[in-house]
Amino acid sequence: PHPSSDKGWFRSLFVHKVDARKDAHSNLLSKKETSNLYKIQFHNVKPECLEAYNSLEAEVQNRLHQDKDYPCEVVGSWNTWYGEQDQAVHLWRYTGGYPALTECLQKLKTNKEYLEFRKERAKMLISRRNQLLLEFSFWNEPLPRQGPNMYEMRSYSLKPGTMIEWGNHWARAIKYRQENNEAVGGFFSQIGDLYVVHHLWAYESLQSREETRNSAWLKEGWDANVFYTGKTAGLCPHRYSQ
């Protein structure tokens, strides 16, 4: 066959293909029908304080959920089982994007109970960091699900300039990972460490994870996605949490 026809056939495999030259990554890859902004927090907790930390954090999160004046909600909150130990991971959603985040921060600065919480929490922490994220348009919407489940977060540091290529490959690849409802959400960083992608998966158990991933390898095309993932991504830390 003619080389140009092969090239056209190969390109047709990738759905939701976007042109990196026409717009910012945030506009090309994120969901247009929503204006949600996400914040992910990584808290490294003193081992002897983890139980007290979890109780305090849960209490404050519940209060913020119940207060309609704050346009934010906790999508998920986990402790790491495998990977970096004694770590808590929290994923927040701000309905309304950056203005909602700014509104929350301004209100929290004058919330005396929250300021006291931060002082108490600081005594329990070794370190903390966060990122602001947007959702990939082709990923599942992160929604509550019945449990218990274990969650796997796979975080990829991309080579600068490859975010669009990553999006094009995963827009097709995510279709191979819907069979067991394992895909929770896919995000890319906007502020904080840049060129970072987080994929969040849910499984009933480690055994279920192995069976689900093995099943993906039996589907034609999944191997090509893994190959191109390796070409664009660098370090990939994994976290397994409940």
PDB file of N, CA, C and O in Angstrom, residues 53-54 57 61 74-79 88-91 242:
ATOM      1  N   TYR A  53      -4.876  12.480  62.769  1.00  0.00           N
ATOM      2  CA  TYR A  53      -4.961  13.306  61.560  1.00  0.00           C
ATOM      3  C   TYR A  53      -6.219  12.954  60.760  1.00  0.00           C
ATOM      4  O   TYR A  53      -6.962  13.843  60.324  1.00  0.00           O
ATOM      5  N   ASN A  54      -6.460  11.656  60.546  1.00  0.00           N
ATOM      6  CA  ASN A  54      -7.618  11.231  59.760  1.00  0.00           C
ATOM      7  C   ASN A  54      -8.920  11.707  60.400  1.00  0.00           C
ATOM      8  O   ASN A  54      -9.835  12.155  59.708  1.00  0.00           O
ATOM      9  N   GLU A  57      -9.175  15.605  59.975  1.00  0.00           N
ATOM     10  CA  GLU A  57      -9.418  15.956  58.568  1.00  0.00           C
ATOM     11  C   GLU A  57     -10.850  15.617  58.168  1.00  0.00           C
ATOM     12  O   GLU A  57     -11.521  16.405  57.485  1.00  0.00           O
ATOM     13  N   GLN A  61     -13.646  18.272  56.753  1.00  0.00           N
ATOM     14  CA  GLN A  61     -14.209  18.043  55.427  1.00  0.00           C
ATOM     15  C   GLN A  61     -15.731  17.965  55.485  1.00  0.00           C
ATOM     16  O   GLN A  61     -16.427  18.521  54.627  1.00  0.00           O
ATOM     17  N   VAL A  74     -15.113  17.420  48.615  1.00  0.00           N
ATOM     18  CA  VAL A  74     -14.055  16.416  48.569  1.00  0.00           C
ATOM     19  C   VAL A  74     -14.516  15.272  47.681  1.00  0.00           C
ATOM     20  O   VAL A  74     -15.527  14.621  47.969  1.00  0.00           O
ATOM     21  N   VAL A  75     -13.803  15.035  46.593  1.00  0.00           N
ATOM     22  CA  VAL A  75     -14.120  13.920  45.696  1.00  0.00           C
ATOM     23  C   VAL A  75     -13.666  12.611  46.317  1.00  0.00           C
ATOM     24  O   VAL A  75     -14.339  11.587  46.227  1.00  0.00           O
ATOM     25  N   GLY A  76     -12.500  12.627  46.951  1.00  0.00           N
ATOM     26  CA  GLY A  76     -11.968  11.428  47.579  1.00  0.00           C
ATOM     27  C   GLY A  76     -10.872  11.787  48.561  1.00  0.00           C
ATOM     28  O   GLY A  76     -10.194  12.809  48.419  1.00  0.00           O
ATOM     29  N   SER A  77     -10.718  10.939  49.567  1.00  0.00           N
ATOM     30  CA  SER A  77      -9.698  11.136  50.581  1.00  0.00           C
ATOM     31  C   SER A  77      -9.164   9.768  50.958  1.00  0.00           C
ATOM     32  O   SER A  77      -9.927   8.886  51.363  1.00  0.00           O
ATOM     33  N   TRP A  78      -7.845   9.566  50.833  1.00  0.00           N
ATOM     34  CA  TRP A  78      -7.257   8.241  50.971  1.00  0.00           C
ATOM     35  C   TRP A  78      -5.996   8.257  51.824  1.00  0.00           C
ATOM     36  O   TRP A  78      -5.310   9.275  51.921  1.00  0.00           O
ATOM     37  N   ASN A  79      -5.692   7.114  52.418  1.00  0.00           N
ATOM     38  CA  ASN A  79      -4.382   6.852  53.005  1.00  0.00           C
ATOM     39  C   ASN A  79      -3.655   5.867  52.109  1.00  0.00           C
ATOM     40  O   ASN A  79      -4.251   4.908  51.597  1.00  0.00           O
ATOM     41  N   ALA A  88      -1.426  10.914  53.227  1.00  0.00           N
ATOM     42  CA  ALA A  88      -2.844  11.133  52.947  1.00  0.00           C
ATOM     43  C   ALA A  88      -2.957  11.916  51.642  1.00  0.00           C
ATOM     44  O   ALA A  88      -2.179  12.834  51.387  1.00  0.00           O
ATOM     45  N   VAL A  89      -3.922  11.520  50.820  1.00  0.00           N
ATOM     46  CA  VAL A  89      -4.165  12.176  49.538  1.00  0.00           C
ATOM     47  C   VAL A  89      -5.618  12.641  49.514  1.00  0.00           C
ATOM     48  O   VAL A  89      -6.529  11.852  49.794  1.00  0.00           O
ATOM     49  N   HIS A  90      -5.825  13.904  49.210  1.00  0.00           N
ATOM     50  CA  HIS A  90      -7.177  14.465  49.150  1.00  0.00           C
ATOM     51  C   HIS A  90      -7.390  15.110  47.778  1.00  0.00           C
ATOM     52  O   HIS A  90      -6.524  15.856  47.297  1.00  0.00           O
ATOM     53  N   LEU A  91      -8.530  14.823  47.186  1.00  0.00           N
ATOM     54  CA  LEU A  91      -8.885  15.410  45.890  1.00  0.00           C
ATOM     55  C   LEU A  91     -10.130  16.263  46.068  1.00  0.00           C
ATOM     56  O   LEU A  91     -11.201  15.755  46.418  1.00  0.00           O
ATOM     57  N   GLN A 242      -6.876   3.050  50.118  1.00  0.00           N
ATOM     58  CA  GLN A 242      -8.281   2.726  50.350  1.00  0.00           C
ATOM     59  C   GLN A 242      -8.972   3.948  50.934  1.00  0.00           C
ATOM     60  O   GLN A 242      -8.392   4.649  51.726  1.00  0.00           O
TER      61      GLN A 242
END
